Coordinates of C-alpha atoms in Angstrom, one line a residue:
M22 CA 49.4 -22.7 -35.4
H23 CA 51.6 -25.5 -34.2
S24 CA 50.3 -28.2 -31.8
K25 CA 51.8 -28.9 -28.4
L26 CA 54.1 -31.8 -28.0
P27 CA 52.2 -35.2 -27.7
I28 CA 51.3 -36.2 -24.1
F29 CA 51.3 -40.0 -23.6
I30 CA 48.7 -41.6 -21.4
T31 CA 48.0 -45.3 -21.0
A32 CA 45.0 -47.3 -19.9
T33 CA 46.2 -48.0 -16.4
A34 CA 47.4 -44.5 -15.9
L35 CA 43.9 -43.3 -16.8
L36 CA 42.3 -45.6 -14.3
L37 CA 44.7 -44.2 -11.6
S38 CA 43.8 -40.7 -12.7
A39 CA 40.1 -41.4 -12.3
C40 CA 40.9 -42.3 -8.6
G41 CA 42.5 -38.9 -8.1
N42 CA 46.2 -39.6 -8.8
N43 CA 48.2 -37.3 -10.9
V44 CA 49.7 -39.6 -13.6
T45 CA 50.5 -37.2 -16.4
G46 CA 53.3 -38.6 -18.5
V47 CA 53.2 -42.0 -16.8
K48 CA 53.4 -45.1 -19.0
S49 CA 52.1 -48.5 -18.0
T50 CA 50.2 -51.5 -19.4
Q51 CA 46.6 -52.5 -18.7
T52 CA 46.4 -56.2 -17.8
D53 CA 42.8 -56.6 -16.7
S54 CA 41.0 -59.5 -18.3
L55 CA 38.1 -59.2 -20.6
S56 CA 34.8 -60.5 -19.1
T57 CA 31.2 -60.4 -20.4
D58 CA 29.9 -62.5 -17.5
S59 CA 26.4 -61.4 -16.9
V60 CA 26.9 -61.5 -13.1
S61 CA 29.9 -59.2 -13.1
P62 CA 29.2 -55.7 -12.0
S63 CA 28.0 -52.9 -14.3
V64 CA 30.4 -50.2 -15.4
E65 CA 27.8 -47.8 -14.2
T66 CA 27.9 -47.2 -10.4
K67 CA 25.8 -44.0 -10.1
D68 CA 22.1 -44.1 -9.2
P69 CA 19.7 -43.9 -12.1
N70 CA 17.8 -40.8 -13.0
S71 CA 14.6 -42.7 -13.6
V72 CA 12.8 -45.6 -11.9
K73 CA 11.7 -47.0 -15.2
K74 CA 12.4 -50.7 -15.9
S75 CA 14.2 -51.9 -19.0
S76 CA 12.3 -54.0 -21.5
F77 CA 14.8 -56.8 -21.8
A78 CA 18.0 -58.1 -20.1
G79 CA 21.1 -56.2 -21.1
Q80 CA 19.3 -53.1 -22.4
T81 CA 21.0 -50.9 -19.8
R82 CA 23.8 -51.2 -17.2
I83 CA 25.5 -54.1 -18.9
S84 CA 28.6 -55.8 -17.3
A85 CA 31.9 -54.1 -17.3
V86 CA 34.7 -55.3 -19.6
K87 CA 38.3 -54.2 -19.9
T88 CA 40.8 -54.3 -22.7
T89 CA 43.7 -56.7 -22.3
T90 CA 45.9 -55.4 -25.1
A91 CA 48.2 -52.6 -24.0
F92 CA 47.2 -49.3 -25.6
E93 CA 47.9 -45.7 -25.1
S94 CA 46.7 -42.3 -26.1
K95 CA 48.4 -39.1 -27.2
I96 CA 47.1 -35.5 -27.1
L97 CA 48.1 -34.4 -30.6
S98 CA 46.8 -30.9 -30.2
S99 CA 45.0 -28.7 -27.6
D100 CA 44.6 -25.8 -29.9
L101 CA 41.2 -26.5 -31.6
K102 CA 38.2 -24.2 -30.9
S103 CA 35.2 -26.3 -29.9
P104 CA 35.8 -29.0 -32.5
W105 CA 32.6 -30.9 -33.6
G106 CA 33.2 -33.2 -36.6
I107 CA 36.2 -35.1 -37.8
V108 CA 37.0 -37.2 -40.8
S109 CA 40.2 -38.9 -42.0
L110 CA 41.6 -37.9 -45.4
P111 CA 43.3 -40.5 -47.7
D112 CA 46.8 -39.2 -46.9
G113 CA 46.3 -39.6 -43.1
K114 CA 45.5 -36.0 -42.4
L115 CA 42.3 -35.1 -40.5
L116 CA 39.7 -32.6 -41.6
I117 CA 38.0 -31.1 -38.5
T118 CA 35.1 -28.7 -38.1
E119 CA 34.9 -26.2 -35.3
K120 CA 31.5 -25.1 -34.0
G121 CA 32.2 -21.4 -34.6
G122 CA 32.1 -22.0 -38.4
T123 CA 35.6 -23.0 -39.4
M124 CA 37.3 -26.1 -40.8
K125 CA 40.9 -26.9 -40.3
I126 CA 43.2 -29.7 -41.4
A127 CA 45.4 -31.5 -38.8
S128 CA 48.6 -33.3 -39.8
P129 CA 49.2 -36.8 -38.4
S130 CA 51.4 -35.2 -35.7
G131 CA 48.7 -32.7 -34.8
T132 CA 49.8 -29.5 -36.5
L133 CA 46.8 -27.4 -37.5
S134 CA 46.3 -25.5 -40.7
A135 CA 44.8 -22.0 -40.9
A136 CA 41.0 -22.0 -41.2
L137 CA 39.8 -23.0 -44.7
T138 CA 38.0 -20.2 -46.6
G139 CA 34.7 -20.6 -48.5
I140 CA 32.5 -21.9 -45.7
P141 CA 28.9 -20.5 -45.7
A142 CA 27.8 -18.6 -42.6
V143 CA 26.5 -20.6 -39.6
D144 CA 24.2 -19.8 -36.7
T145 CA 26.4 -20.5 -33.6
K146 CA 23.8 -19.8 -30.9
G147 CA 23.4 -22.5 -28.3
Q148 CA 24.1 -25.9 -29.8
G149 CA 24.3 -24.5 -33.4
G150 CA 27.3 -24.0 -35.6
L151 CA 29.4 -26.0 -38.0
L152 CA 28.7 -29.7 -37.2
G153 CA 29.4 -33.1 -38.7
V154 CA 31.6 -33.6 -41.7
T155 CA 32.4 -36.5 -44.1
I156 CA 34.2 -36.9 -47.5
D157 CA 33.1 -38.6 -50.7
P158 CA 34.0 -42.3 -51.1
A159 CA 35.7 -41.1 -54.3
F160 CA 37.5 -38.2 -52.6
A161 CA 40.8 -39.2 -54.0
Q162 CA 39.4 -38.3 -57.5
N163 CA 36.8 -35.6 -56.8
R164 CA 37.9 -34.0 -53.4
M165 CA 34.3 -33.5 -52.4
V166 CA 33.5 -32.7 -48.7
Y167 CA 30.0 -32.8 -47.1
W168 CA 29.1 -31.0 -43.9
A169 CA 26.1 -30.3 -41.7
F170 CA 25.5 -26.9 -40.1
A171 CA 23.0 -24.7 -38.3
E172 CA 21.9 -22.3 -41.1
P173 CA 20.4 -18.9 -40.3
V174 CA 17.3 -18.4 -42.4
S175 CA 14.1 -16.3 -42.4
G176 CA 12.1 -17.5 -39.4
G177 CA 15.0 -18.8 -37.4
N178 CA 17.5 -21.5 -38.4
L179 CA 17.6 -25.2 -39.4
T180 CA 19.9 -28.1 -40.0
S181 CA 21.3 -27.9 -43.4
L182 CA 23.7 -30.0 -45.5
A183 CA 26.3 -28.5 -47.8
K184 CA 29.0 -29.8 -50.1
G185 CA 32.1 -28.3 -51.7
K186 CA 35.5 -29.2 -53.1
L187 CA 38.7 -29.1 -51.0
S188 CA 41.1 -27.1 -53.1
A189 CA 44.4 -28.7 -54.3
D190 CA 46.4 -26.5 -51.9
E191 CA 44.1 -27.4 -49.0
K192 CA 43.4 -23.8 -48.1
A193 CA 39.8 -23.5 -49.2
I194 CA 36.4 -25.1 -49.9
E195 CA 35.5 -24.3 -53.4
N196 CA 32.0 -23.8 -54.9
A197 CA 30.2 -24.6 -51.6
V198 CA 26.5 -25.1 -52.1
V199 CA 23.6 -26.1 -49.7
I200 CA 22.1 -29.3 -51.0
Y201 CA 19.4 -30.0 -48.3
R202 CA 17.5 -28.1 -45.7
A203 CA 15.6 -29.9 -42.9
T204 CA 12.5 -27.7 -42.8
P205 CA 10.6 -26.2 -41.2
A206 CA 12.8 -23.5 -39.7
Y207 CA 12.5 -22.7 -36.1
N208 CA 13.7 -19.8 -33.9
G209 CA 15.6 -22.0 -31.4
K210 CA 19.1 -22.9 -30.4
L211 CA 19.0 -26.6 -29.4
H212 CA 18.9 -30.1 -30.9
Y213 CA 20.2 -29.8 -34.5
G214 CA 21.4 -33.4 -34.8
G215 CA 24.1 -32.8 -37.4
R216 CA 26.0 -36.0 -38.1
V217 CA 26.6 -37.0 -41.7
I218 CA 28.1 -40.2 -43.1
F219 CA 28.0 -42.3 -46.2
D220 CA 26.2 -45.7 -46.3
T221 CA 27.4 -48.7 -48.1
K222 CA 25.6 -47.7 -51.3
G223 CA 27.2 -44.3 -51.6
N224 CA 24.3 -42.3 -50.3
L225 CA 24.4 -39.7 -47.5
L226 CA 22.8 -40.2 -44.1
L227 CA 22.1 -37.0 -42.2
S228 CA 20.6 -36.8 -38.7
T229 CA 18.3 -34.0 -37.6
G230 CA 17.1 -33.0 -34.1
E231 CA 13.5 -32.1 -33.1
R232 CA 14.8 -28.8 -31.7
S233 CA 14.1 -29.7 -28.1
D234 CA 11.2 -27.4 -27.2
K235 CA 7.8 -28.9 -26.3
E236 CA 6.2 -27.2 -29.2
T237 CA 8.5 -28.8 -31.7
R238 CA 8.8 -32.3 -30.1
P239 CA 5.8 -33.7 -31.9
Q240 CA 7.5 -33.1 -35.2
A241 CA 9.7 -36.1 -34.5
Q242 CA 6.6 -38.1 -35.1
D243 CA 5.4 -36.1 -38.1
P244 CA 6.4 -37.7 -41.4
K245 CA 5.8 -34.4 -43.1
S246 CA 8.5 -32.7 -41.1
G247 CA 12.3 -32.9 -41.5
L248 CA 12.8 -32.6 -37.7
G249 CA 13.8 -35.6 -35.5
K250 CA 14.8 -37.8 -38.4
V251 CA 17.5 -39.7 -40.1
I252 CA 17.5 -38.5 -43.7
R253 CA 19.0 -40.5 -46.7
L254 CA 20.1 -38.5 -49.7
T255 CA 22.1 -38.7 -52.9
T256 CA 25.2 -36.6 -53.2
D257 CA 23.0 -34.0 -55.0
G258 CA 20.7 -33.8 -52.0
K259 CA 17.8 -35.7 -53.6
P260 CA 15.9 -38.5 -51.9
A261 CA 18.0 -41.7 -52.2
P262 CA 16.7 -44.6 -54.3
G263 CA 15.2 -47.4 -52.2
N264 CA 14.1 -45.1 -49.3
P265 CA 11.0 -46.3 -47.5
T266 CA 7.8 -44.6 -48.3
I267 CA 6.7 -43.1 -44.9
D268 CA 5.0 -40.2 -46.4
P269 CA 5.1 -39.1 -50.1
A270 CA 5.7 -35.5 -48.9
R271 CA 9.1 -36.5 -47.5
P272 CA 10.7 -39.2 -49.6
E273 CA 14.1 -38.4 -48.1
I274 CA 13.1 -39.7 -44.6
Y275 CA 14.8 -43.0 -43.7
S276 CA 13.6 -43.3 -40.0
Y277 CA 11.8 -41.1 -37.6
G278 CA 10.8 -40.6 -33.9
H279 CA 14.3 -39.4 -33.0
R280 CA 15.2 -36.7 -30.4
N281 CA 18.7 -35.5 -31.1
V282 CA 21.0 -37.9 -33.0
Q283 CA 24.6 -36.9 -32.7
G284 CA 26.2 -40.3 -33.5
L285 CA 26.0 -42.2 -36.8
A286 CA 28.1 -45.2 -37.8
I287 CA 28.0 -48.2 -40.3
H288 CA 28.7 -51.6 -38.9
P289 CA 31.8 -52.9 -40.8
V290 CA 30.4 -56.4 -41.3
S291 CA 26.7 -56.1 -41.8
G292 CA 26.6 -52.6 -43.2
D293 CA 23.8 -51.7 -40.8
V294 CA 23.2 -48.2 -39.7
W295 CA 23.6 -47.5 -36.0
E296 CA 22.9 -44.2 -34.1
A297 CA 23.6 -42.6 -30.7
E298 CA 20.8 -40.3 -29.5
F299 CA 20.6 -37.8 -26.8
G300 CA 17.6 -38.6 -24.6
P301 CA 16.2 -36.6 -21.7
R302 CA 17.5 -37.5 -18.2
G303 CA 18.2 -41.2 -18.1
G304 CA 17.2 -41.8 -21.7
D305 CA 20.3 -41.7 -23.9
E306 CA 20.0 -44.4 -26.6
I307 CA 21.9 -46.6 -29.0
N308 CA 19.6 -47.7 -31.9
L309 CA 20.0 -50.0 -34.8
V310 CA 18.3 -47.9 -37.5
Q311 CA 16.0 -49.8 -39.9
P312 CA 14.3 -48.1 -42.9
G313 CA 10.8 -46.8 -42.2
K314 CA 10.9 -47.5 -38.5
N315 CA 9.6 -45.2 -35.7
Y316 CA 12.0 -44.8 -32.7
G317 CA 9.3 -43.4 -30.4
W318 CA 10.3 -40.0 -29.3
P319 CA 8.5 -38.3 -27.5
T320 CA 5.8 -41.0 -27.2
I321 CA 8.0 -43.5 -25.4
T322 CA 11.3 -42.9 -23.6
Y323 CA 13.2 -44.3 -20.6
G324 CA 14.0 -40.8 -19.5
I325 CA 12.3 -38.0 -17.6
E326 CA 12.2 -34.3 -18.0
Y327 CA 15.3 -32.4 -16.6
S328 CA 12.8 -31.1 -14.0
G329 CA 12.0 -34.6 -13.0
E330 CA 8.5 -34.6 -14.5
T331 CA 7.1 -37.4 -16.6
I332 CA 7.3 -37.1 -20.4
S333 CA 4.1 -37.7 -22.4
E334 CA 2.3 -40.6 -20.7
G335 CA 5.4 -42.0 -19.1
L336 CA 5.5 -45.0 -21.5
T337 CA 8.6 -47.0 -22.3
Q338 CA 6.9 -49.3 -24.8
K339 CA 4.1 -49.0 -27.4
A340 CA 3.1 -51.2 -30.3
G341 CA 4.7 -50.1 -33.6
L342 CA 7.5 -48.2 -31.8
E343 CA 11.1 -49.5 -31.7
Q344 CA 13.1 -50.2 -28.6
P345 CA 16.6 -49.0 -28.2
V346 CA 19.3 -51.7 -28.3
Y347 CA 20.8 -50.0 -25.3
Y348 CA 20.3 -47.0 -23.1
W349 CA 22.1 -45.1 -20.4
D350 CA 20.6 -44.2 -17.0
P351 CA 22.0 -41.9 -15.8
S352 CA 22.7 -40.1 -19.0
I353 CA 26.2 -39.8 -20.5
S354 CA 25.3 -37.5 -23.4
P355 CA 26.5 -39.7 -26.3
S356 CA 27.8 -37.9 -29.4
G357 CA 30.0 -39.0 -32.4
M358 CA 30.8 -42.6 -32.7
T359 CA 32.5 -45.3 -34.8
F360 CA 33.0 -49.0 -35.2
Y361 CA 36.5 -50.3 -34.9
K362 CA 37.8 -52.5 -37.7
G363 CA 41.3 -53.8 -37.4
T364 CA 43.6 -56.4 -35.9
S365 CA 46.1 -54.4 -33.8
I366 CA 43.7 -54.5 -30.8
P367 CA 41.9 -57.8 -31.3
E368 CA 39.2 -57.5 -28.7
W369 CA 38.1 -54.2 -30.2
E370 CA 37.1 -55.8 -33.5
N371 CA 33.6 -54.6 -34.5
N372 CA 33.1 -52.8 -31.1
L373 CA 31.3 -49.5 -31.1
F374 CA 33.1 -46.5 -29.6
V375 CA 30.9 -43.6 -28.5
G376 CA 32.1 -40.1 -27.4
S377 CA 30.5 -39.0 -24.2
L378 CA 30.0 -35.4 -23.2
S379 CA 28.6 -35.1 -19.7
G380 CA 30.0 -38.6 -18.9
M381 CA 33.5 -37.3 -20.0
H382 CA 34.8 -40.6 -21.5
I383 CA 34.7 -42.8 -24.6
A384 CA 32.3 -45.7 -24.2
R385 CA 33.4 -49.0 -25.7
L386 CA 30.4 -51.2 -26.4
V387 CA 30.9 -54.9 -27.2
I388 CA 28.1 -56.0 -29.5
E389 CA 27.1 -59.6 -30.3
N390 CA 24.0 -60.5 -32.4
N391 CA 22.9 -56.8 -32.3
K392 CA 22.9 -56.8 -28.5
V393 CA 25.3 -55.0 -26.1
V394 CA 27.1 -57.5 -24.0
G395 CA 29.8 -55.4 -22.3
E396 CA 30.8 -51.8 -21.7
E397 CA 34.1 -50.1 -21.0
R398 CA 34.8 -46.5 -20.3
L399 CA 38.1 -45.1 -21.8
L400 CA 40.0 -41.9 -21.0
S401 CA 37.7 -41.2 -18.1
G402 CA 40.5 -39.5 -16.2
E403 CA 41.0 -36.8 -18.8
N404 CA 37.9 -34.8 -17.7
Q405 CA 37.1 -34.0 -21.3
R406 CA 33.8 -33.8 -23.2
F407 CA 34.4 -36.2 -26.1
R408 CA 32.4 -34.8 -29.0
A409 CA 33.4 -37.2 -31.8
V410 CA 35.5 -40.4 -32.4
I411 CA 36.6 -41.9 -35.7
Q412 CA 39.0 -44.6 -36.9
G413 CA 41.8 -43.1 -39.0
N414 CA 43.5 -44.6 -42.0
D415 CA 46.3 -45.9 -39.7
G416 CA 43.9 -48.1 -37.8
A417 CA 44.0 -46.0 -34.6
L418 CA 41.1 -44.1 -33.1
Y419 CA 41.0 -40.3 -33.2
A420 CA 38.8 -38.2 -30.9
V421 CA 38.1 -34.5 -30.4
T422 CA 36.8 -32.8 -27.3
D423 CA 34.8 -29.7 -26.6
Q424 CA 37.8 -28.3 -24.7
G425 CA 39.8 -28.3 -28.0
R426 CA 41.9 -31.5 -27.8
L427 CA 42.7 -33.9 -30.6
Y428 CA 43.5 -37.4 -29.3
W429 CA 45.2 -40.5 -30.9
I430 CA 44.3 -43.8 -29.3
G431 CA 46.0 -47.0 -30.4
K432 CA 48.1 -50.0 -29.6
K433 CA 51.1 -49.4 -27.4

């Protein structure tokens, strides 16, 4: 199926669109100056969901910043079906998962392939389906692909990790095999986590959710459970060497106390692992993930139940539990994310870009010394649920939305 012709949108046009102006096809240049002055207004203007106070300055509602370099975006395709994961192939093509259980390859211009064959069945109920995807660091030699998915099993479903080889003709995944299952199974349809990336040592990092329901939430704190964790594995699905020993029963666990991690990224300078985590109302988080650490859910949170009720004891801090680097109140529903590494847009260097679902934008976070010092909201006039964002081999950002769009974002 061929993509639609690219639609060009620039930063200023997007700002006008957010104010209700119809600017489709308009080109212009953003000239606002970058500012991280602590007294400048926050990018967030809505009332918070919760009355809880942050634990340190800059932990939420940080000062607004704006990009000075002229940039633009293009809609390469609007023909995807609920895309979820995206990864750049060495030749510049993009491998994209669709929630319903298919993978497709997009050309640099946005032309989509037919669905690849050879993908194991997925459970598509609720938030389930075919989820995150990545490729082997040695893909040019071995053509190996790794993906997370909601797997139907006896007793319900679970977050699983599979691998297979992309065929030479790019029409199939060959010899697909499940290499890890985040047990126990649960008969639910929410909070699978599902991002998968490689760390700097060539090991896989997989995020799992705690499955949302009150009966499963405590498993995020249980080191004998695979739910609500960041898992670190070899490419064979075994516990990676050097993992922390949280519990001998689960040597694959890297960190725990997570709610629903849908964003994972490696800092391009430090190699540190960062994550974006769905919280309850007013409790979405960005965390710097350290081995063996407990990130608190559901014992501590800055959010509240969707009903407005208090969660657990209403605590935001407790000894031995980690604080988020940053949180959003009200929630934006953060999903896939990436760090920018390049020189074409200088002020983006080492910034974190996070897809936002309910917020309908891409959040740009300026990070200095592991603290967020500025936030910008990109493409907010598009009214799209941004599910994932990556940096392609051409240095530009690529994003997919629940509504089926594939975006290119780069220097004008």
